[in-house]
Amino acid sequence: MVQIDLNGQPTEFHAEAATPLLWALRCDKHLTGTKFGCGVSVCGACTVIVDDEAEYACQLTLGELRQRGAKRITTIEGLSGPVADALRQAWIDCDVVQCGYCQSAQLIAAAHLLAQTRAPSDEAIKTAMSRVLCRCGTYPRILKAIGQAVSRLGRR
Ligand code: FES
Ligand code: FES
């Protein structure tokens, strides 16, 4: 069993230790905003924040979480606060989304970036966001939206 703070709530996972976090979230907790893409740590569709790191949930098992003593998980359903609000509004203003499949992970990755870096350069944004692929090619609008969110937050 793994006890952890999930989106601000004390939570227990009872699945087997080998269960990937992605499936524990989607099947056990019904948090389906975190997506399955490749399943092999390539596409980033399953990105969540574990403690202060953006991680792929498809290859991270409950056993590993327990072993490392992880304390907090944030999924798209729990993403909140001024940075999340600024990003969501910028996503709307810049009309970022196409099919939407990768967008939970894009927002998680963007929120993680702005938690780590006050006003990232375009190059820093591109590097950080390269962890999440988008088959629809929304990259230019994601870049624009993150820049707009930084301005909206008064960081430049
Ligand atoms: S589903 Fe996890 S990286 Fe692709
Ligand atoms: S919006 Fe379609 S995969 Fe990214």
PDB file of C-alpha atoms in Angstrom, residues 18-117:
ATOM      1  CA  ALA A  18       4.396  -3.255  -9.962  1.00  0.00           C
ATOM      2  CA  THR A  19       1.370  -1.200 -11.037  1.00  0.00           C
ATOM      3  CA  PRO A  20       2.363   1.896 -13.017  1.00  0.00           C
ATOM      4  CA  LEU A  21       1.158   5.117 -11.441  1.00  0.00           C
ATOM      5  CA  LEU A  22      -0.643   5.977 -14.691  1.00  0.00           C
ATOM      6  CA  TRP A  23      -3.023   3.044 -14.322  1.00  0.00           C
ATOM      7  CA  ALA A  24      -3.416   3.513 -10.575  1.00  0.00           C
ATOM      8  CA  LEU A  25      -4.533   7.080 -11.293  1.00  0.00           C
ATOM      9  CA  ARG A  26      -6.803   6.267 -14.215  1.00  0.00           C
ATOM     10  CA  CYS A  27      -8.341   2.981 -13.098  1.00  0.00           C
ATOM     11  CA  ASP A  28      -8.290   3.122  -9.310  1.00  0.00           C
ATOM     12  CA  LYS A  29      -8.796   6.851  -8.762  1.00  0.00           C
ATOM     13  CA  HIS A  30     -10.713   7.620 -11.973  1.00  0.00           C
ATOM     14  CA  LEU A  31      -8.417  10.545 -12.740  1.00  0.00           C
ATOM     15  CA  THR A  32      -8.480  10.158 -16.497  1.00  0.00           C
ATOM     16  CA  GLY A  33      -6.927  13.519 -17.359  1.00  0.00           C
ATOM     17  CA  THR A  34      -3.512  11.835 -17.333  1.00  0.00           C
ATOM     18  CA  LYS A  35      -3.234  10.089 -20.702  1.00  0.00           C
ATOM     19  CA  PHE A  36      -1.701   6.917 -22.051  1.00  0.00           C
ATOM     20  CA  GLY A  37       0.337   7.485 -25.175  1.00  0.00           C
ATOM     21  CA  CYS A  38       3.349   5.245 -25.730  1.00  0.00           C
ATOM     22  CA  GLY A  39       3.701   3.505 -22.373  1.00  0.00           C
ATOM     23  CA  VAL A  40       7.490   3.513 -22.667  1.00  0.00           C
ATOM     24  CA  SER A  41       8.570   6.972 -21.443  1.00  0.00           C
ATOM     25  CA  VAL A  42       8.822   8.544 -24.883  1.00  0.00           C
ATOM     26  CA  CYS A  43       5.765  10.710 -25.585  1.00  0.00           C
ATOM     27  CA  GLY A  44       5.125  12.442 -22.247  1.00  0.00           C
ATOM     28  CA  ALA A  45       1.315  12.194 -22.443  1.00  0.00           C
ATOM     29  CA  CYS A  46       1.313  10.713 -18.936  1.00  0.00           C
ATOM     30  CA  THR A  47       3.269  13.545 -17.265  1.00  0.00           C
ATOM     31  CA  VAL A  48       2.406  14.334 -13.647  1.00  0.00           C
ATOM     32  CA  ILE A  49       4.265  16.188 -10.913  1.00  0.00           C
ATOM     33  CA  VAL A  50       5.738  13.967  -8.196  1.00  0.00           C
ATOM     34  CA  ASP A  51       7.028  16.064  -5.325  1.00  0.00           C
ATOM     35  CA  ASP A  52       8.723  18.842  -7.324  1.00  0.00           C
ATOM     36  CA  GLU A  53       9.569  16.923 -10.482  1.00  0.00           C
ATOM     37  CA  ALA A  54       7.652  16.406 -13.717  1.00  0.00           C
ATOM     38  CA  GLU A  55       7.648  12.659 -14.331  1.00  0.00           C
ATOM     39  CA  TYR A  56       6.215  10.101 -16.728  1.00  0.00           C
ATOM     40  CA  ALA A  57       3.596   8.095 -14.856  1.00  0.00           C
ATOM     41  CA  CYS A  58       3.561   5.191 -17.335  1.00  0.00           C
ATOM     42  CA  GLN A  59       6.838   3.696 -16.135  1.00  0.00           C
ATOM     43  CA  LEU A  60       6.805   4.844 -12.517  1.00  0.00           C
ATOM     44  CA  THR A  61       5.423   2.072 -10.311  1.00  0.00           C
ATOM     45  CA  LEU A  62       3.685   2.303  -6.969  1.00  0.00           C
ATOM     46  CA  GLY A  63       6.570   0.301  -5.529  1.00  0.00           C
ATOM     47  CA  GLU A  64       9.089   2.902  -6.713  1.00  0.00           C
ATOM     48  CA  LEU A  65       6.992   5.689  -5.228  1.00  0.00           C
ATOM     49  CA  ARG A  66       6.977   3.901  -1.882  1.00  0.00           C
ATOM     50  CA  GLN A  67      10.693   3.105  -2.060  1.00  0.00           C
ATOM     51  CA  ARG A  68      11.680   6.698  -2.664  1.00  0.00           C
ATOM     52  CA  GLY A  69       9.271   8.034  -0.047  1.00  0.00           C
ATOM     53  CA  ALA A  70       7.361  10.254  -2.461  1.00  0.00           C
ATOM     54  CA  LYS A  71       5.098  12.714  -0.675  1.00  0.00           C
ATOM     55  CA  ARG A  72       2.930  14.477  -3.278  1.00  0.00           C
ATOM     56  CA  ILE A  73       1.428  13.887  -6.688  1.00  0.00           C
ATOM     57  CA  THR A  74      -0.255  16.577  -8.764  1.00  0.00           C
ATOM     58  CA  THR A  75      -2.290  15.648 -11.838  1.00  0.00           C
ATOM     59  CA  ILE A  76      -4.142  17.938 -14.205  1.00  0.00           C
ATOM     60  CA  GLU A  77      -7.241  17.588 -12.021  1.00  0.00           C
ATOM     61  CA  GLY A  78      -5.364  19.114  -9.082  1.00  0.00           C
ATOM     62  CA  LEU A  79      -3.426  21.813 -10.908  1.00  0.00           C
ATOM     63  CA  SER A  80      -4.447  25.068  -9.222  1.00  0.00           C
ATOM     64  CA  GLY A  81      -3.182  28.472  -8.122  1.00  0.00           C
ATOM     65  CA  PRO A  82      -2.065  31.636  -9.937  1.00  0.00           C
ATOM     66  CA  VAL A  83       0.330  29.891 -12.323  1.00  0.00           C
ATOM     67  CA  ALA A  84      -2.274  27.327 -13.353  1.00  0.00           C
ATOM     68  CA  ASP A  85      -4.885  30.071 -13.790  1.00  0.00           C
ATOM     69  CA  ALA A  86      -2.525  32.173 -15.922  1.00  0.00           C
ATOM     70  CA  LEU A  87      -1.632  29.178 -18.073  1.00  0.00           C
ATOM     71  CA  ARG A  88      -5.237  28.118 -18.601  1.00  0.00           C
ATOM     72  CA  GLN A  89      -6.247  31.645 -19.637  1.00  0.00           C
ATOM     73  CA  ALA A  90      -3.252  31.914 -21.982  1.00  0.00           C
ATOM     74  CA  TRP A  91      -4.120  28.528 -23.482  1.00  0.00           C
ATOM     75  CA  ILE A  92      -7.602  29.874 -24.248  1.00  0.00           C
ATOM     76  CA  ASP A  93      -6.368  33.242 -25.530  1.00  0.00           C
ATOM     77  CA  CYS A  94      -3.803  31.594 -27.810  1.00  0.00           C
ATOM     78  CA  ASP A  95      -6.267  28.914 -28.928  1.00  0.00           C
ATOM     79  CA  VAL A  96      -3.611  26.273 -28.239  1.00  0.00           C
ATOM     80  CA  VAL A  97      -5.641  23.075 -28.247  1.00  0.00           C
ATOM     81  CA  GLN A  98      -6.337  20.955 -31.306  1.00  0.00           C
ATOM     82  CA  CYS A  99      -7.361  17.332 -30.592  1.00  0.00           C
ATOM     83  CA  GLY A 100      -6.509  17.887 -26.931  1.00  0.00           C
ATOM     84  CA  TYR A 101      -4.985  14.501 -26.217  1.00  0.00           C
ATOM     85  CA  CYS A 102      -1.575  15.785 -25.107  1.00  0.00           C
ATOM     86  CA  GLN A 103      -2.809  18.959 -23.468  1.00  0.00           C
ATOM     87  CA  SER A 104      -3.110  17.769 -19.868  1.00  0.00           C
ATOM     88  CA  ALA A 105       0.557  16.879 -19.995  1.00  0.00           C
ATOM     89  CA  GLN A 106       1.448  20.131 -21.768  1.00  0.00           C
ATOM     90  CA  LEU A 107      -0.185  22.156 -18.986  1.00  0.00           C
ATOM     91  CA  ILE A 108       1.453  20.053 -16.278  1.00  0.00           C
ATOM     92  CA  ALA A 109       4.856  20.492 -17.943  1.00  0.00           C
ATOM     93  CA  ALA A 110       4.299  24.234 -18.361  1.00  0.00           C
ATOM     94  CA  ALA A 111       3.227  24.630 -14.718  1.00  0.00           C
ATOM     95  CA  HIS A 112       6.272  22.693 -13.587  1.00  0.00           C
ATOM     96  CA  LEU A 113       8.513  24.913 -15.719  1.00  0.00           C
ATOM     97  CA  LEU A 114       7.027  28.118 -14.273  1.00  0.00           C
ATOM     98  CA  ALA A 115       7.385  26.710 -10.770  1.00  0.00           C
ATOM     99  CA  GLN A 116      11.088  26.175 -11.406  1.00  0.00           C
ATOM    100  CA  THR A 117      11.871  29.239 -13.513  1.00  0.00           C
TER     101      THR A 117
END
